[in-house]
Coordinates of C-alpha atoms in Angstrom, one line a residue:
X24 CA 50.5 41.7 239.7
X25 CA 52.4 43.1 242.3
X26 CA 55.2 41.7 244.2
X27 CA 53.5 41.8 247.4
X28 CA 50.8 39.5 245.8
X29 CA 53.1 37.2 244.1
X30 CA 55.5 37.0 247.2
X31 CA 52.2 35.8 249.0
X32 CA 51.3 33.3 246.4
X33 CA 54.5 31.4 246.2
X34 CA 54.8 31.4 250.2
X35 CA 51.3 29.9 250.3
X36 CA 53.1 27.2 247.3
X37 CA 56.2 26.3 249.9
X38 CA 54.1 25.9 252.6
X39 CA 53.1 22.7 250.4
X40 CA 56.1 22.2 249.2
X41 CA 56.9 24.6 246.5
X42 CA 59.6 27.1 246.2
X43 CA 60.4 30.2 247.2
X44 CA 61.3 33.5 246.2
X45 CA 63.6 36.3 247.6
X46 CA 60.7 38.0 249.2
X47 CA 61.0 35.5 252.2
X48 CA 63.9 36.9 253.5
X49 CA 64.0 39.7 255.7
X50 CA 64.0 43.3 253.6
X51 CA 66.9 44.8 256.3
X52 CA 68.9 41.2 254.9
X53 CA 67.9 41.7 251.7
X54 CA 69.3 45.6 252.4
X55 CA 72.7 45.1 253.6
X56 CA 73.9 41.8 252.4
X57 CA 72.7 41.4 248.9
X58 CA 71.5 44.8 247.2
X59 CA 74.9 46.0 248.9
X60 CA 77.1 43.3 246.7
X61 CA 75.6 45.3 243.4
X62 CA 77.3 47.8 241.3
X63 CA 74.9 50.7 240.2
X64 CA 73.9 49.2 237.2
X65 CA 72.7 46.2 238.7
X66 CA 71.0 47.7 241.7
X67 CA 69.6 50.6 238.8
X68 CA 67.8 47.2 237.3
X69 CA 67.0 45.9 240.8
X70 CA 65.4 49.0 241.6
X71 CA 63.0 49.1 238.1
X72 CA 61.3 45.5 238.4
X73 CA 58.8 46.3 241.5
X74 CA 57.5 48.9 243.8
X75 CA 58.8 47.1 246.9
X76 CA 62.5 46.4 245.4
X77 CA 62.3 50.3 244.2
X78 CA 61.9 51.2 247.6
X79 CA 64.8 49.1 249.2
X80 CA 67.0 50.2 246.5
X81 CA 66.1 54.1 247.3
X82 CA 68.7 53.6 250.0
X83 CA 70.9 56.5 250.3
X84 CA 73.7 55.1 251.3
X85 CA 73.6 52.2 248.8
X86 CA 74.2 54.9 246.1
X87 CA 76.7 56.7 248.1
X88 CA 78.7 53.3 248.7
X89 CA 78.5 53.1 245.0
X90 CA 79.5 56.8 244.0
X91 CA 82.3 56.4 245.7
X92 CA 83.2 53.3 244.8
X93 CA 82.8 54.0 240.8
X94 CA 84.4 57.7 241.6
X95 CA 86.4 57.9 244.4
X96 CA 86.7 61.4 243.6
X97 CA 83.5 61.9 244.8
X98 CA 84.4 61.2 248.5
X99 CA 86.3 65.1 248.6
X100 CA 84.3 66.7 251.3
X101 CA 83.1 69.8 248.5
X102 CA 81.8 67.2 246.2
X103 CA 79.6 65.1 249.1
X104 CA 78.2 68.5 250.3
X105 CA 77.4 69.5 246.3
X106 CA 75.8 65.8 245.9
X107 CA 73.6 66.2 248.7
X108 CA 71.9 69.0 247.7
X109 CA 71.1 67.1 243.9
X110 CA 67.0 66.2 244.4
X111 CA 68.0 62.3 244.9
X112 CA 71.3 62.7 246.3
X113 CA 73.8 60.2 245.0
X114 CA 70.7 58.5 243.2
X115 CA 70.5 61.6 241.1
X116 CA 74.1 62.1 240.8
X117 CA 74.6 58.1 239.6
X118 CA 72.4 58.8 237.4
X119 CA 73.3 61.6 235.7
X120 CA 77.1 60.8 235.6
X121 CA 77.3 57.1 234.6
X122 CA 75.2 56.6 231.3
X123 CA 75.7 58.5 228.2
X124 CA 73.9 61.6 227.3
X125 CA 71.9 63.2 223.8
X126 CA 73.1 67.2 224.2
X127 CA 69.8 69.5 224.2
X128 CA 69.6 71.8 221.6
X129 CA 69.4 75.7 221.7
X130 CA 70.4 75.5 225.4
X131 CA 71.3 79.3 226.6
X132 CA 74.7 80.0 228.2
X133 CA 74.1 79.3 232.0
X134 CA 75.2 82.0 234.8
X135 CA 76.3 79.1 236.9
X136 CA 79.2 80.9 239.4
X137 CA 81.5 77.7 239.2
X138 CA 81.8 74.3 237.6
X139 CA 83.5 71.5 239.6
X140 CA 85.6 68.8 238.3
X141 CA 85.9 65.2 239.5
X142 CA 87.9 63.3 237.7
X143 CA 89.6 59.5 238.3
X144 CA 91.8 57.8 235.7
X145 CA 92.1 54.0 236.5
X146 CA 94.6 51.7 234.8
X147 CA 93.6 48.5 234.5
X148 CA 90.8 49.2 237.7
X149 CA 93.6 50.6 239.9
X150 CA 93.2 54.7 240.6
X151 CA 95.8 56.4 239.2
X152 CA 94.7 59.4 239.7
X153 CA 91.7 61.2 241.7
X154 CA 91.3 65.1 242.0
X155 CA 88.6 67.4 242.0
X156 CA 89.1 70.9 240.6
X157 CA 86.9 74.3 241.2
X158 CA 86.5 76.9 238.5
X159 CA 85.3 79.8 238.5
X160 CA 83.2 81.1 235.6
X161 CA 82.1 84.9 236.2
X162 CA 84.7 86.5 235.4
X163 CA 85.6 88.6 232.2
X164 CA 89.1 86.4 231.8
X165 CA 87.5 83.1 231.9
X166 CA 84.6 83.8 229.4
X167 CA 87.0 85.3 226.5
X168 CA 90.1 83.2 227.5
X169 CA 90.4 79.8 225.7
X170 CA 88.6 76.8 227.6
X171 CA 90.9 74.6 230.0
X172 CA 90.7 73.1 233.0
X173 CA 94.0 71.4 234.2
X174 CA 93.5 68.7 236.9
X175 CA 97.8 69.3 237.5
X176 CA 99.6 72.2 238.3
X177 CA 102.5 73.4 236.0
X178 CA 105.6 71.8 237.1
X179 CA 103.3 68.4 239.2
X180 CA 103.6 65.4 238.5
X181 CA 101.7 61.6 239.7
X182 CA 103.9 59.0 239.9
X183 CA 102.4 55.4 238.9
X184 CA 103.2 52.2 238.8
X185 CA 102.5 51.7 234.8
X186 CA 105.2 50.4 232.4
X187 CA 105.9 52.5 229.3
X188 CA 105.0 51.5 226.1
X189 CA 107.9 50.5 223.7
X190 CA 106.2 49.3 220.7
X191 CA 102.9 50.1 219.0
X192 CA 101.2 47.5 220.3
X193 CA 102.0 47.9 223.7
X194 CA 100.3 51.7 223.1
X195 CA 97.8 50.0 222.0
X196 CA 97.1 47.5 225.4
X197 CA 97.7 51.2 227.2
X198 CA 95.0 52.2 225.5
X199 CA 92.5 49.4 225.8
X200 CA 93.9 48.8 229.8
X201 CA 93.4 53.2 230.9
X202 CA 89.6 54.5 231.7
X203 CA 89.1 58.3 232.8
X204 CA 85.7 59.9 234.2
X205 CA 85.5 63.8 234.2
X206 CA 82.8 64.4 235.4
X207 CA 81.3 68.2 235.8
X208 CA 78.8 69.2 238.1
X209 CA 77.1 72.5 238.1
X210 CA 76.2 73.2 241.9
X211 CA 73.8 75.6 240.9
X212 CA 71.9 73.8 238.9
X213 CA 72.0 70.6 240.6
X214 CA 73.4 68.9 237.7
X215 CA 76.0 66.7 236.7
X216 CA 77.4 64.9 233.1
X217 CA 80.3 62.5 232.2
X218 CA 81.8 64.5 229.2
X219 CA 85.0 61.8 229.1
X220 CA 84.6 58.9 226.7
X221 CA 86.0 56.3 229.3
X222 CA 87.7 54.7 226.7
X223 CA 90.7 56.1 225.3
X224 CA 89.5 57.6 221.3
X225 CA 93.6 58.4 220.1
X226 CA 96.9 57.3 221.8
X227 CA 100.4 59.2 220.2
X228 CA 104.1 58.5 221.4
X229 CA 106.2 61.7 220.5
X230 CA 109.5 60.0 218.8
X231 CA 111.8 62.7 220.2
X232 CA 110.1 63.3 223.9
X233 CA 108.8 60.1 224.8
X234 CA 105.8 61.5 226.1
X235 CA 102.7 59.5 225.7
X236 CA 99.2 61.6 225.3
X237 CA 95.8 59.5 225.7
X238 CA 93.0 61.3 224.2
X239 CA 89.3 60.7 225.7
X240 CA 86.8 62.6 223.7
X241 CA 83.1 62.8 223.6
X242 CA 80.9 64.6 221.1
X243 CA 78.0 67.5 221.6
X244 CA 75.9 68.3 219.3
X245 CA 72.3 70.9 219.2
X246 CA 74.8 73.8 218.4
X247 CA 73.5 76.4 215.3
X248 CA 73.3 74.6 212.9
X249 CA 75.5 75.6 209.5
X250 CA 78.0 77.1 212.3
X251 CA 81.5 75.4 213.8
X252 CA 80.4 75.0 216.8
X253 CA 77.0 72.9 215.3
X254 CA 79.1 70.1 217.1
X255 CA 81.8 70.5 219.6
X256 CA 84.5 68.0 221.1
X257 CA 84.7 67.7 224.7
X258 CA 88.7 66.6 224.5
X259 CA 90.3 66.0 227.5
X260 CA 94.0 65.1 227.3
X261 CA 96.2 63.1 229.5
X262 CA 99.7 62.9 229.2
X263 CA 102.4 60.7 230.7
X264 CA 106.1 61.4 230.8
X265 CA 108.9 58.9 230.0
X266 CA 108.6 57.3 233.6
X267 CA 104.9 56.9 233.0
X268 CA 104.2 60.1 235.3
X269 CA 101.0 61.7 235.3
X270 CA 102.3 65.5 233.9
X271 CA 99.2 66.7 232.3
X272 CA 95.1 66.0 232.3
X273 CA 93.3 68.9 230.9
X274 CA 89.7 69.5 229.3
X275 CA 89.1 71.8 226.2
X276 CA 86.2 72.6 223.8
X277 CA 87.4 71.7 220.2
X278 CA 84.7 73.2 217.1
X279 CA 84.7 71.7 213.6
X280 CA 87.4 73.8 212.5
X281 CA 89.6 73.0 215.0
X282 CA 89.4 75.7 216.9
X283 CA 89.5 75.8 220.7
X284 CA 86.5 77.8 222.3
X285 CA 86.6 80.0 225.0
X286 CA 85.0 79.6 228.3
X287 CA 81.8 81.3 227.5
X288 CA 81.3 79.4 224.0
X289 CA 82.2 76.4 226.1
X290 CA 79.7 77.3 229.1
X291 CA 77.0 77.1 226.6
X292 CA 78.6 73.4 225.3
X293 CA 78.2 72.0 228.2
X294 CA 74.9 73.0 229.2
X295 CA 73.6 71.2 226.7
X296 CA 75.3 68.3 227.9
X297 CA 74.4 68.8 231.6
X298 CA 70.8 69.6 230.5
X299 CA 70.2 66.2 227.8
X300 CA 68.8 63.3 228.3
X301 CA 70.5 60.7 229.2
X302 CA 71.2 57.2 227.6
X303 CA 70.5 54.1 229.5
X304 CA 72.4 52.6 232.5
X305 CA 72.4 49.3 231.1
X306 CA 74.2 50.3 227.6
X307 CA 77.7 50.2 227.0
X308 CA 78.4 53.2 225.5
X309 CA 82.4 52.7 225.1
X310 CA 82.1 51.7 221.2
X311 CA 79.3 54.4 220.5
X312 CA 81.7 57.1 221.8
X313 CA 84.7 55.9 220.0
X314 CA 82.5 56.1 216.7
X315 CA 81.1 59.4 217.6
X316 CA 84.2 60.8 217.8
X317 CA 85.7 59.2 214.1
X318 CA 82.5 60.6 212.9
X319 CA 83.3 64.0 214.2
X320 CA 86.6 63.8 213.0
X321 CA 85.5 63.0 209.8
X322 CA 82.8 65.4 209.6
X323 CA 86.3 67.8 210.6
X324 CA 88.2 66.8 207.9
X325 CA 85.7 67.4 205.3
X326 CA 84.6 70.5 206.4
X327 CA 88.6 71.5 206.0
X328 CA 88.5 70.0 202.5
X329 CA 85.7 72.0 201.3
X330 CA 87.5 75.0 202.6
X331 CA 90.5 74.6 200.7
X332 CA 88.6 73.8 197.4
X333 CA 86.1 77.1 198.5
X334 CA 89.7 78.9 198.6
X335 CA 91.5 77.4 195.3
X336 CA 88.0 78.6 193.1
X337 CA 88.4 81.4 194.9
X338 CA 92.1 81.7 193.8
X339 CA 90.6 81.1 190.1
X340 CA 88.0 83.3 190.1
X341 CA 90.5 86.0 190.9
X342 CA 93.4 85.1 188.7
X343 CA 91.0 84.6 185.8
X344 CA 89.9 88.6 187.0
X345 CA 93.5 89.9 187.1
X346 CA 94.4 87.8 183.3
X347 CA 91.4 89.7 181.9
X348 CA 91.6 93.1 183.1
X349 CA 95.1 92.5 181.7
X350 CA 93.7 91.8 178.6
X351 CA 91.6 94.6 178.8
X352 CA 93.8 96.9 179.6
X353 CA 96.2 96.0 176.7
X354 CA 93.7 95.9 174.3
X355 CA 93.2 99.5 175.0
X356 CA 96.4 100.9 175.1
X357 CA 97.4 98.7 172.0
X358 CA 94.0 100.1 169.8

Protein backbone atom coordinates (compact mmCIF):
# COMPACT_ATOMS: atom_id res chain seq x y z
CA UNK A 1 0.00 0.00 0.00
CA UNK A 2 1.21 3.25 -0.68
CA UNK A 3 1.72 6.01 1.55
CA UNK A 4 -0.67 8.23 -0.06
CA UNK A 5 -3.33 5.45 0.67
CA UNK A 6 -2.33 4.82 4.15
CA UNK A 7 -1.82 8.65 4.94
CA UNK A 8 -5.65 8.75 3.89
CA UNK A 9 -6.69 5.96 5.99
CA UNK A 10 -5.37 6.96 9.26
CA UNK A 11 -6.61 10.80 8.59
CA UNK A 12 -10.13 9.29 7.98
CA UNK A 13 -9.15 7.18 11.81
CA UNK A 14 -8.38 10.84 13.56
CA UNK A 15 -11.14 12.31 12.25
CA UNK A 16 -12.85 9.80 14.82
CA UNK A 17 -10.46 9.89 17.14
CA UNK A 18 -7.50 7.93 16.04
CA UNK A 19 -4.04 8.90 15.51
CA UNK A 20 -2.06 10.33 13.20
CA UNK A 21 0.80 10.03 11.12
CA UNK A 22 3.55 12.39 9.79
CA UNK A 23 1.86 12.69 6.48
CA UNK A 24 -0.59 15.39 8.10
CA UNK A 25 1.88 17.87 8.15
CA UNK A 26 2.73 20.05 5.52
CA UNK A 27 5.57 18.33 2.93
CA UNK A 28 7.46 22.13 2.66
CA UNK A 29 7.42 21.55 7.02
CA UNK A 30 8.24 18.25 6.73
CA UNK A 31 11.15 19.67 4.08
CA UNK A 32 12.94 22.16 6.10
CA UNK A 33 12.40 21.41 9.60
CA UNK A 34 12.64 17.70 10.11
CA UNK A 35 14.30 15.87 6.99
CA UNK A 36 16.84 18.95 7.46
CA UNK A 37 17.73 17.77 11.29
CA UNK A 38 18.98 14.23 9.49
CA UNK A 39 22.49 13.23 8.79
CA UNK A 40 22.78 11.30 5.31
CA UNK A 41 22.37 8.13 6.63
CA UNK A 42 19.20 8.82 8.15
CA UNK A 43 17.68 10.82 5.42
CA UNK A 44 19.36 7.81 2.94
CA UNK A 45 16.71 5.47 5.02
CA UNK A 46 14.03 8.19 5.01
CA UNK A 47 14.31 8.37 1.42
CA UNK A 48 13.93 4.28 0.79
CA UNK A 49 10.55 3.65 2.82
CA UNK A 50 8.01 5.33 0.17
CA UNK A 51 7.68 7.00 -3.10
CA UNK A 52 6.43 10.29 -1.53
CA UNK A 53 9.28 10.46 1.29
CA UNK A 54 11.75 9.51 -1.84
CA UNK A 55 10.71 12.45 -3.42
CA UNK A 56 11.04 15.04 -0.51
CA UNK A 57 14.29 13.55 0.27
CA UNK A 58 15.51 14.13 -3.52
CA UNK A 59 16.15 17.63 -2.33
CA UNK A 60 19.32 19.02 -3.64
CA UNK A 61 20.21 21.02 -1.18
CA UNK A 62 19.43 18.56 1.73
CA UNK A 63 22.41 16.57 0.25
CA UNK A 64 24.50 19.55 -0.26
CA UNK A 65 23.77 20.72 3.48
CA UNK A 66 24.95 17.29 4.27
CA UNK A 67 28.11 16.99 1.95
CA UNK A 68 29.35 19.70 3.44
CA UNK A 69 28.60 19.10 6.69
CA UNK A 70 30.22 15.41 6.68
CA UNK A 71 33.19 16.99 4.32
CA UNK A 72 33.71 20.42 4.60
CA UNK A 73 36.22 19.94 2.00
CA UNK A 74 33.70 19.71 -0.31
CA UNK A 75 32.56 23.46 -0.03
CA UNK A 76 36.05 24.49 -2.24
CA UNK A 77 34.49 26.20 -5.20
CA UNK A 78 36.42 23.28 -7.82
CA UNK A 79 34.88 20.52 -5.87
CA UNK A 80 30.94 22.08 -5.92
CA UNK A 81 31.39 22.73 -9.71
CA UNK A 82 32.85 18.85 -10.12
CA UNK A 83 29.77 17.57 -7.77
CA UNK A 84 27.26 19.20 -9.86
CA UNK A 85 27.99 17.70 -12.86
CA UNK A 86 27.83 13.91 -11.00
CA UNK A 87 24.12 12.48 -12.42
CA UNK A 88 22.44 13.15 -8.83
CA UNK A 89 24.59 15.84 -7.71
CA UNK A 90 25.52 15.69 -4.06
CA UNK A 91 22.98 12.63 -3.97
CA UNK A 92 25.35 10.83 -6.17
CA UNK A 93 28.39 12.12 -4.67
CA UNK A 94 26.96 11.00 -0.78
CA UNK A 95 26.56 8.14 -2.12
CA UNK A 96 29.45 7.15 -3.55
CA UNK A 97 31.78 8.62 -0.92
CA UNK A 98 30.24 7.56 2.47
CA UNK A 99 29.72 3.68 2.39
CA UNK A 100 32.32 1.18 1.75
CA UNK A 101 33.08 -0.15 -1.55
CA UNK A 102 33.87 -4.17 -3.28
CA UNK A 103 36.80 -3.06 -6.02
CA UNK A 104 35.76 -4.37 -9.64
CA UNK A 105 37.88 -6.69 -11.13
CA UNK A 106 39.81 -6.49 -14.43
CA UNK A 107 39.08 -2.67 -14.51
CA UNK A 108 41.42 -1.03 -17.37
CA UNK A 109 43.64 1.89 -16.53
CA UNK A 110 41.38 5.07 -17.01
CA UNK A 111 42.67 8.17 -19.19
CA UNK A 112 41.04 10.43 -16.69
CA UNK A 113 43.25 13.97 -17.13
CA UNK A 114 43.21 14.63 -13.26
CA UNK A 115 42.09 13.14 -10.01
CA UNK A 116 40.97 15.51 -7.18
CA UNK A 117 41.52 15.09 -3.55
CA UNK A 118 39.25 16.11 -0.72
CA UNK A 119 40.35 15.24 2.29
CA UNK A 120 39.24 16.37 6.22
CA UNK A 121 40.90 14.84 9.27
CA UNK A 122 38.73 15.46 12.41
CA UNK A 123 39.83 14.94 15.99
CA UNK A 124 37.42 14.03 18.19
CA UNK A 125 34.60 15.73 15.44
CA UNK A 126 36.56 19.00 15.27
CA UNK A 127 38.31 19.70 11.60
CA UNK A 128 41.72 19.58 11.81
CA UNK A 129 42.44 19.78 8.67
CA UNK A 130 40.39 20.38 5.24
CA UNK A 131 42.18 20.70 1.75
CA UNK A 132 41.55 19.61 -1.63
CA UNK A 133 44.39 18.71 -3.90
CA UNK A 134 44.51 18.55 -8.05
CA UNK A 135 46.69 16.08 -9.85
CA UNK A 136 47.44 15.68 -12.91
CA UNK A 137 47.73 12.26 -14.49
CA UNK A 138 48.81 12.50 -18.24
CA UNK A 139 51.95 13.04 -18.03
CA UNK A 140 54.99 10.61 -18.68
CA UNK A 141 56.51 11.64 -14.94
CA UNK A 142 53.42 10.91 -13.07
CA UNK A 143 52.65 7.45 -14.66
CA UNK A 144 56.38 5.89 -14.09
CA UNK A 145 57.04 8.02 -10.86
CA UNK A 146 55.98 6.36 -7.57
CA UNK A 147 52.31 7.18 -6.38
CA UNK A 148 51.87 10.14 -3.89
CA UNK A 149 49.71 12.70 -3.31
CA UNK A 150 50.75 15.11 -0.45
CA UNK A 151 47.88 17.21 0.94
CA UNK A 152 51.11 19.65 2.61
CA UNK A 153 53.76 21.28 1.02
CA UNK A 154 57.40 20.43 2.06
CA UNK A 155 58.39 22.74 4.72
CA UNK A 156 53.95 23.42 5.89
CA UNK A 157 52.75 22.80 8.65
CA UNK A 158 48.77 22.91 10.60
CA UNK A 159 48.80 23.84 13.85
CA UNK A 160 46.11 22.09 16.28
CA UNK A 161 44.88 22.19 19.31
CA UNK A 162 45.67 18.26 20.13
CA UNK A 163 47.77 17.21 23.13
CA UNK A 164 50.73 14.82 22.41
CA UNK A 165 50.66 11.49 23.37
CA UNK A 166 53.17 10.46 26.27
CA UNK A 167 52.31 7.02 26.95
CA UNK A 168 51.02 4.12 24.89
CA UNK A 169 47.88 4.41 25.89
CA UNK A 170 47.35 7.79 25.30
CA UNK A 171 48.49 6.81 21.36
CA UNK A 172 46.05 4.65 21.67
CA UNK A 173 42.97 7.25 22.67
CA UNK A 174 44.71 9.28 19.61
CA UNK A 175 43.91 6.72 17.67
CA UNK A 176 40.43 5.80 18.63
CA UNK A 177 39.61 9.93 19.01
CA UNK A 178 41.33 10.99 14.91
CA UNK A 179 38.95 10.07 11.71
CA UNK A 180 40.28 11.08 8.08
CA UNK A 181 38.15 10.91 4.63
CA UNK A 182 40.25 11.09 1.32
CA UNK A 183 38.11 11.02 -0.87
CA UNK A 184 38.99 10.93 -4.87
CA UNK A 185 36.87 12.07 -7.47
CA UNK A 186 37.45 11.50 -11.03
CA UNK A 187 35.74 14.54 -12.85
CA UNK A 188 35.78 12.76 -15.95
CA UNK A 189 34.03 10.02 -15.06
CA UNK A 190 31.68 11.46 -12.67
CA UNK A 191 32.86 9.28 -9.97
CA UNK A 192 33.94 9.42 -6.56
CA UNK A 193 35.27 6.72 -3.67
CA UNK A 194 36.45 6.96 0.09
CA UNK A 195 39.80 5.05 -0.20
CA UNK A 196 40.66 6.13 3.73
CA UNK A 197 39.62 3.65 6.44
CA UNK A 198 38.21 6.44 8.79
CA UNK A 199 39.60 4.77 11.50
CA UNK A 200 43.12 4.87 12.19
CA UNK A 201 44.56 0.84 11.21
CA UNK A 202 48.46 1.59 12.96
CA UNK A 203 49.63 4.42 15.19
CA UNK A 204 53.86 4.60 15.75
CA UNK A 205 55.74 7.16 18.13
CA UNK A 206 59.45 7.51 16.79
CA UNK A 207 61.60 7.21 20.22
CA UNK A 208 64.20 9.61 18.96
CA UNK A 209 61.88 12.24 16.82
CA UNK A 210 58.81 12.35 18.61
CA UNK A 211 56.87 12.28 15.58
CA UNK A 212 53.69 10.57 15.68
CA UNK A 213 52.44 8.85 12.17
CA UNK A 214 48.62 7.58 11.99
CA UNK A 215 48.12 5.14 9.35
CA UNK A 216 44.52 4.88 7.64
CA UNK A 217 44.47 2.09 5.07
CA UNK A 218 41.90 0.48 3.03
CA UNK A 219 42.28 -2.64 0.89
CA UNK A 220 41.53 -3.29 -3.12
CA UNK A 221 41.35 -6.22 -4.49
CA UNK A 222 40.25 -7.71 -8.46
CA UNK A 223 43.93 -7.25 -9.35
CA UNK A 224 45.67 -10.44 -11.58
CA UNK A 225 45.38 -12.78 -9.71
CA UNK A 226 48.93 -14.90 -8.65
CA UNK A 227 50.56 -11.21 -9.16
CA UNK A 228 51.58 -8.45 -6.21
CA UNK A 229 49.40 -6.21 -7.02
CA UNK A 230 46.20 -9.11 -6.83
CA UNK A 231 45.58 -6.74 -3.81
CA UNK A 232 46.81 -3.30 -3.14
CA UNK A 233 46.79 -0.96 0.03
CA UNK A 234 45.42 2.35 -0.37
CA UNK A 235 47.86 3.82 2.66
CA UNK A 236 47.50 7.19 3.42
CA UNK A 237 49.79 8.59 6.18
CA UNK A 238 49.50 11.36 8.56
CA UNK A 239 51.98 12.62 10.58
CA UNK A 240 52.27 15.00 13.50
CA UNK A 241 55.29 16.71 14.83
CA UNK A 242 56.22 17.02 18.55
CA UNK A 243 53.79 20.08 18.98
CA UNK A 244 51.08 17.97 17.49
CA UNK A 245 51.44 19.89 14.03
CA UNK A 246 50.00 18.63 11.07
CA UNK A 247 53.60 18.05 8.82
CA UNK A 248 52.62 15.40 6.56
CA UNK A 249 49.23 13.61 5.01
CA UNK A 250 50.06 11.72 1.94
CA UNK A 251 48.33 8.76 -0.17
CA UNK A 252 50.39 5.83 -1.72
CA UNK A 253 49.65 2.47 -3.44
CA UNK A 254 51.41 -0.35 -1.34
CA UNK A 255 51.43 -4.22 -3.37
CA UNK A 256 51.87 -7.45 -1.48
CA UNK A 257 55.49 -7.15 -1.54
CA UNK A 258 55.68 -3.98 -0.21
CA UNK A 259 56.41 -2.25 -2.94
CA UNK A 260 55.05 1.22 -3.66
CA UNK A 261 53.35 1.47 -7.27
CA UNK A 262 53.60 4.10 -9.63
CA UNK A 263 50.99 6.37 -10.74
CA UNK A 264 49.88 4.35 -13.75
CA UNK A 265 49.72 0.91 -11.69
CA UNK A 266 47.98 3.06 -9.16
CA UNK A 267 45.48 4.74 -11.88
CA UNK A 268 44.36 1.32 -12.56
CA UNK A 269 43.92 0.59 -8.44
CA UNK A 270 41.74 2.94 -8.10
CA UNK A 271 39.51 2.55 -10.88
CA UNK A 272 38.53 -0.34 -9.55
CA UNK A 273 37.68 1.27 -6.53
CA UNK A 274 35.84 4.28 -8.12
CA UNK A 275 34.12 1.73 -10.50
CA UNK A 276 32.78 -1.07 -7.43
CA UNK A 277 29.93 -1.43 -5.93
CA UNK A 278 29.36 0.05 -3.01
CA UNK A 279 28.52 -1.37 0.54
CA UNK A 280 25.56 -0.04 2.35
CA UNK A 281 24.92 3.37 3.98
CA UNK A 282 23.56 1.94 7.01
CA UNK A 283 26.81 -0.44 7.85
CA UNK A 284 29.57 0.51 9.89
CA UNK A 285 32.37 -0.31 8.09
CA UNK A 286 35.15 0.94 10.65
CA UNK A 287 35.85 -2.73 12.12
CA UNK A 288 35.53 -4.40 8.56
CA UNK A 289 38.41 -2.06 7.34
CA UNK A 290 40.63 -2.48 10.31
CA UNK A 291 40.28 -6.38 9.65
CA UNK A 292 40.80 -5.98 5.99
CA UNK A 293 43.84 -4.43 6.47
CA UNK A 294 45.39 -7.17 9.24
CA UNK A 295 44.28 -9.63 6.74
CA UNK A 296 46.33 -7.88 4.02
CA UNK A 297 49.09 -7.58 6.24
CA UNK A 298 49.03 -11.03 6.95
CA UNK A 299 48.51 -12.21 3.53
CA UNK A 300 51.97 -9.70 3.23
CA UNK A 301 53.85 -11.32 5.63
CA UNK A 302 53.37 -14.71 4.28
CA UNK A 303 53.88 -14.00 0.94
CA UNK A 304 57.50 -12.61 2.29
CA UNK A 305 57.94 -15.95 4.26
CA UNK A 306 57.43 -18.08 1.37
CA UNK A 307 59.99 -15.98 -0.43
CA UNK A 308 62.68 -16.48 1.80
CA UNK A 309 62.13 -20.27 2.16
CA UNK A 310 61.65 -20.20 -2.07
CA UNK A 311 65.33 -18.43 -1.69
CA UNK A 312 67.05 -20.72 1.18
CA UNK A 313 65.94 -24.15 -1.22
CA UNK A 314 67.16 -22.25 -3.75
CA UNK A 315 70.46 -21.62 -1.78
CA UNK A 316 70.45 -25.59 -1.30
CA UNK A 317 69.82 -26.67 -4.51
CA UNK A 318 72.83 -24.67 -5.56
CA UNK A 319 75.31 -25.47 -2.89
CA UNK A 320 74.33 -29.21 -3.18
CA UNK A 321 75.31 -28.40 -7.25
CA UNK A 322 78.68 -26.66 -6.39
CA UNK A 323 79.53 -29.79 -3.45
CA UNK A 324 78.99 -32.30 -6.37
CA UNK A 325 80.59 -30.89 -9.30
CA UNK A 326 83.35 -30.70 -6.61
CA UNK A 327 83.10 -34.17 -6.20
CA UNK A 328 83.09 -34.69 -9.66
CA UNK A 329 85.66 -32.92 -10.49
CA UNK A 330 87.99 -34.54 -7.91
CA UNK A 331 87.04 -37.82 -8.75
CA UNK A 332 88.45 -37.19 -12.10
CA UNK A 333 91.57 -35.72 -11.52
CA UNK A 334 92.18 -38.18 -8.58
CA UNK A 335 91.34 -41.54 -11.07
Amino acid sequence: MSCTDKTATVTDEASGGGATTIFAVHPDIIQTHILTCLDGRALASVASTCSQLHALSDHEPLWENICHSTWPSTNSPRVRHVISTFPCASRSFFSDSFPSFAAREGSNIDRAPELISAVDIFHRRRVVLSRVVETETESGWFRCSPFRIDVLDQKEAVATAMEYPLSDGACEILGEDLRLSWIVVNPKGKRAVNVSSGTAVSMERHWLSGEVKVRFATVVDGGERGTPAEVALCSVTVTFGNEMQVREACLQMEDMDGMFLNGRESLGILKRALEGKRGTLLKDGKEEGRSRYLEFMNRKMERKEKKQRDERRLDMLCLALAVLSFAAFSTLFLF
